């Protein structure tokens, strides 16, 4: 019997096989529920999949801290949410510890050592997006496993305990949701085209809601990681399997690339908003660390609150702010270990004030007229999860394969999908990537360089205390969704639920289009069109997860746009 999906209700009631409890946990992978919101006092996890959120909470209950729970949740997502949860991709972690320390861990993929600037251009200089977006030539050196071990430095429980639920889920299988069945079916052709060893995701006759997905090879890979640490991925049998896959499919990742991969702890970006708020977010190669402070500073002195949520005036102001920031993104942003990026200037009050002179409160801007600022010299699949623990630690992680199911190539014999993150580089100046973002020299491909990202895991403090943990997938819409969610809560006094689920909008300078979600009010669209905006409706913008902490109460909310689930106790 299958029940229809509704928020906070049991969605799967499938007894396709005898109910089996995962070892060490009381999690039932054959019967689980989507829960959109939880209010609790001890700790909470919100992620894209009910089983992953449950795994995280189990770890908290066992005495693990937010890092332990986040590691276990990420690993579980790599099994139960294969479109984006991953061990073959990369991402970013932002954390605010109970002792006040801020942490930013960069486990973004990097270009292989044999990558070069023009590797996706044909003999005539034309871009070959089929190569930057599919198959293993599109794959950056994966960072996720290095990231998990960098996080585990701050955890309390042994890694072996944190990875075991994922191993059990892979080995014994779990029932798939209607959403998972649908997306797996959409990608059947790609899985067949981009794999020479047929992966477990291919199913004759297609997938149905309630089918059990068992991933034995992935379980073996996870066991090698459990037993050998990061070397269980970057060296030995898993590395051999990755390199063999490269040979079969014309990829260029070598044993040396894998062995040399390092996650990097960076200084988190920390800035104030008005008197009470401090925002902690991810620095480059996440563009969020530049765009979020720019956008927040651009609205800081504007009477946004008096305009009202999704009023014409508010949407106009926020759209123009997004346009201005994205113009700078295209020109200046890239991996600052490779190119000089004037971050300090771009986020300075003076620069931001100067940029706001281009804002006309009565008229839509025009991206032809609004270019990036002049700087003299300086003196759609990803997934997000948040955890808050009873010690007061906050952790916010966005991780990705880039497109849904990444490159669509599963490492033969190792059972995990490889990313197609190379497409996040500017493969040719001025040519948009799969999210329509243009870039230039700063984000050109170079060996071992990290590609620019939009992922913006963030923590907001209020009067120096944890207040919001926030993040989302969504390609270039990530930064604008995080911006809007924070503004909706801080400025428009919206509940986290409304801020997450209310219709979002997005402008990224180029194309010069204001994108809105289906439920975005028609009358506001019409008024904005009169002001000169070209408006286009698009699919869901983001899948935002929020944890709000106030007056000793924890409220965790998962986005209605997916199976996202909040759990806590
Ligand atoms: O790092 C980035 O900005 C992209 N690779 C993220 C992709 C993404 O969010 C797709 N999800 N919908």
PDB file of C-alpha atoms and ligand atoms in Angstrom, residues 84 90 92 108-109 285 287 329 380-383 398-404 420-421 423-424 433-435 451-456 472-479 538 542-543, ligand 1:
ATOM      1  CA  UNK A  84      23.332  14.615  -5.340  1.00  0.00           C
ATOM      2  CA  UNK A  90      32.600  17.902  -3.444  1.00  0.00           C
ATOM      3  CA  UNK A  92      31.691  23.160   1.485  1.00  0.00           C
ATOM      4  CA  UNK A 108      35.478  21.428  -3.648  1.00  0.00           C
ATOM      5  CA  UNK A 109      36.646  19.276  -6.552  1.00  0.00           C
ATOM      6  CA  UNK A 285      35.937  29.251  -4.375  1.00  0.00           C
ATOM      7  CA  UNK A 287      31.010  32.935  -4.785  1.00  0.00           C
ATOM      8  CA  UNK A 329      30.851  37.424 -10.128  1.00  0.00           C
ATOM      9  CA  UNK A 380      20.531  22.333 -10.718  1.00  0.00           C
ATOM     10  CA  UNK A 381      21.816  18.816  -8.409  1.00  0.00           C
ATOM     11  CA  UNK A 382      23.245  19.518  -5.147  1.00  0.00           C
ATOM     12  CA  UNK A 383      22.092  18.986  -1.619  1.00  0.00           C
ATOM     13  CA  UNK A 398      26.258  21.983   0.781  1.00  0.00           C
ATOM     14  CA  UNK A 399      27.586  19.157  -1.340  1.00  0.00           C
ATOM     15  CA  UNK A 400      27.175  18.287  -4.995  1.00  0.00           C
ATOM     16  CA  UNK A 401      27.845  16.219  -8.072  1.00  0.00           C
ATOM     17  CA  UNK A 402      26.876  19.386 -10.016  1.00  0.00           C
ATOM     18  CA  UNK A 403      24.129  18.140 -12.374  1.00  0.00           C
ATOM     19  CA  UNK A 404      21.658  15.530 -11.163  1.00  0.00           C
ATOM     20  CA  UNK A 420      30.531  16.766 -13.719  1.00  0.00           C
ATOM     21  CA  UNK A 421      31.845  19.772 -11.823  1.00  0.00           C
ATOM     22  CA  UNK A 423      31.376  22.628 -16.195  1.00  0.00           C
ATOM     23  CA  UNK A 424      31.433  25.141 -13.341  1.00  0.00           C
ATOM     24  CA  UNK A 433      27.662  27.110 -18.176  1.00  0.00           C
ATOM     25  CA  UNK A 434      24.716  24.816 -17.534  1.00  0.00           C
ATOM     26  CA  UNK A 435      23.272  27.344 -15.079  1.00  0.00           C
ATOM     27  CA  UNK A 451      36.068  25.780 -10.144  1.00  0.00           C
ATOM     28  CA  UNK A 452      33.943  28.677  -8.896  1.00  0.00           C
ATOM     29  CA  UNK A 453      30.826  27.631  -7.013  1.00  0.00           C
ATOM     30  CA  UNK A 454      27.554  29.189  -5.899  1.00  0.00           C
ATOM     31  CA  UNK A 455      27.145  26.939  -2.855  1.00  0.00           C
ATOM     32  CA  UNK A 456      26.622  29.145   0.183  1.00  0.00           C
ATOM     33  CA  UNK A 472      20.252  25.173  -0.452  1.00  0.00           C
ATOM     34  CA  UNK A 473      21.087  23.553  -3.778  1.00  0.00           C
ATOM     35  CA  UNK A 474      20.071  25.216  -7.040  1.00  0.00           C
ATOM     36  CA  UNK A 475      23.114  26.204  -9.115  1.00  0.00           C
ATOM     37  CA  UNK A 476      23.380  29.961  -9.466  1.00  0.00           C
ATOM     38  CA  UNK A 477      20.076  30.414  -7.635  1.00  0.00           C
ATOM     39  CA  UNK A 478      21.756  29.210  -4.442  1.00  0.00           C
ATOM     40  CA  UNK A 479      23.178  32.570  -3.441  1.00  0.00           C
ATOM     41  CA  UNK A 538      10.802  28.477 -14.058  1.00  0.00           C
ATOM     42  CA  UNK A 542      16.261  25.895  -4.517  1.00  0.00           C
ATOM     43  CA  UNK A 543      15.426  23.361  -1.824  1.00  0.00           C
TER      44      UNK A 543
HETATM   45  O1  LIG B   1      28.855  24.581  -7.197  1.00  0.00           O
HETATM   46  C1  LIG B   1      27.909  25.023  -7.825  1.00  0.00           C
HETATM   47  O2  LIG B   1      27.576  26.184  -7.807  1.00  0.00           O
HETATM   48  C2  LIG B   1      27.054  24.065  -8.650  1.00  0.00           C
HETATM   49  N1  LIG B   1      27.844  22.960  -9.074  1.00  0.00           N
HETATM   50  C3  LIG B   1      25.887  23.635  -7.828  1.00  0.00           C
HETATM   51  C4  LIG B   1      24.939  22.768  -8.606  1.00  0.00           C
HETATM   52  C5  LIG B   1      23.588  22.693  -8.031  1.00  0.00           C
HETATM   53  O3  LIG B   1      23.265  23.324  -7.066  1.00  0.00           O
HETATM   54  C6  LIG B   1      22.611  21.871  -8.758  1.00  0.00           C
HETATM   55  N2  LIG B   1      21.397  21.720  -7.994  1.00  0.00           N
HETATM   56  N3  LIG B   1      20.311  21.936  -8.212  1.00  0.00           N
END
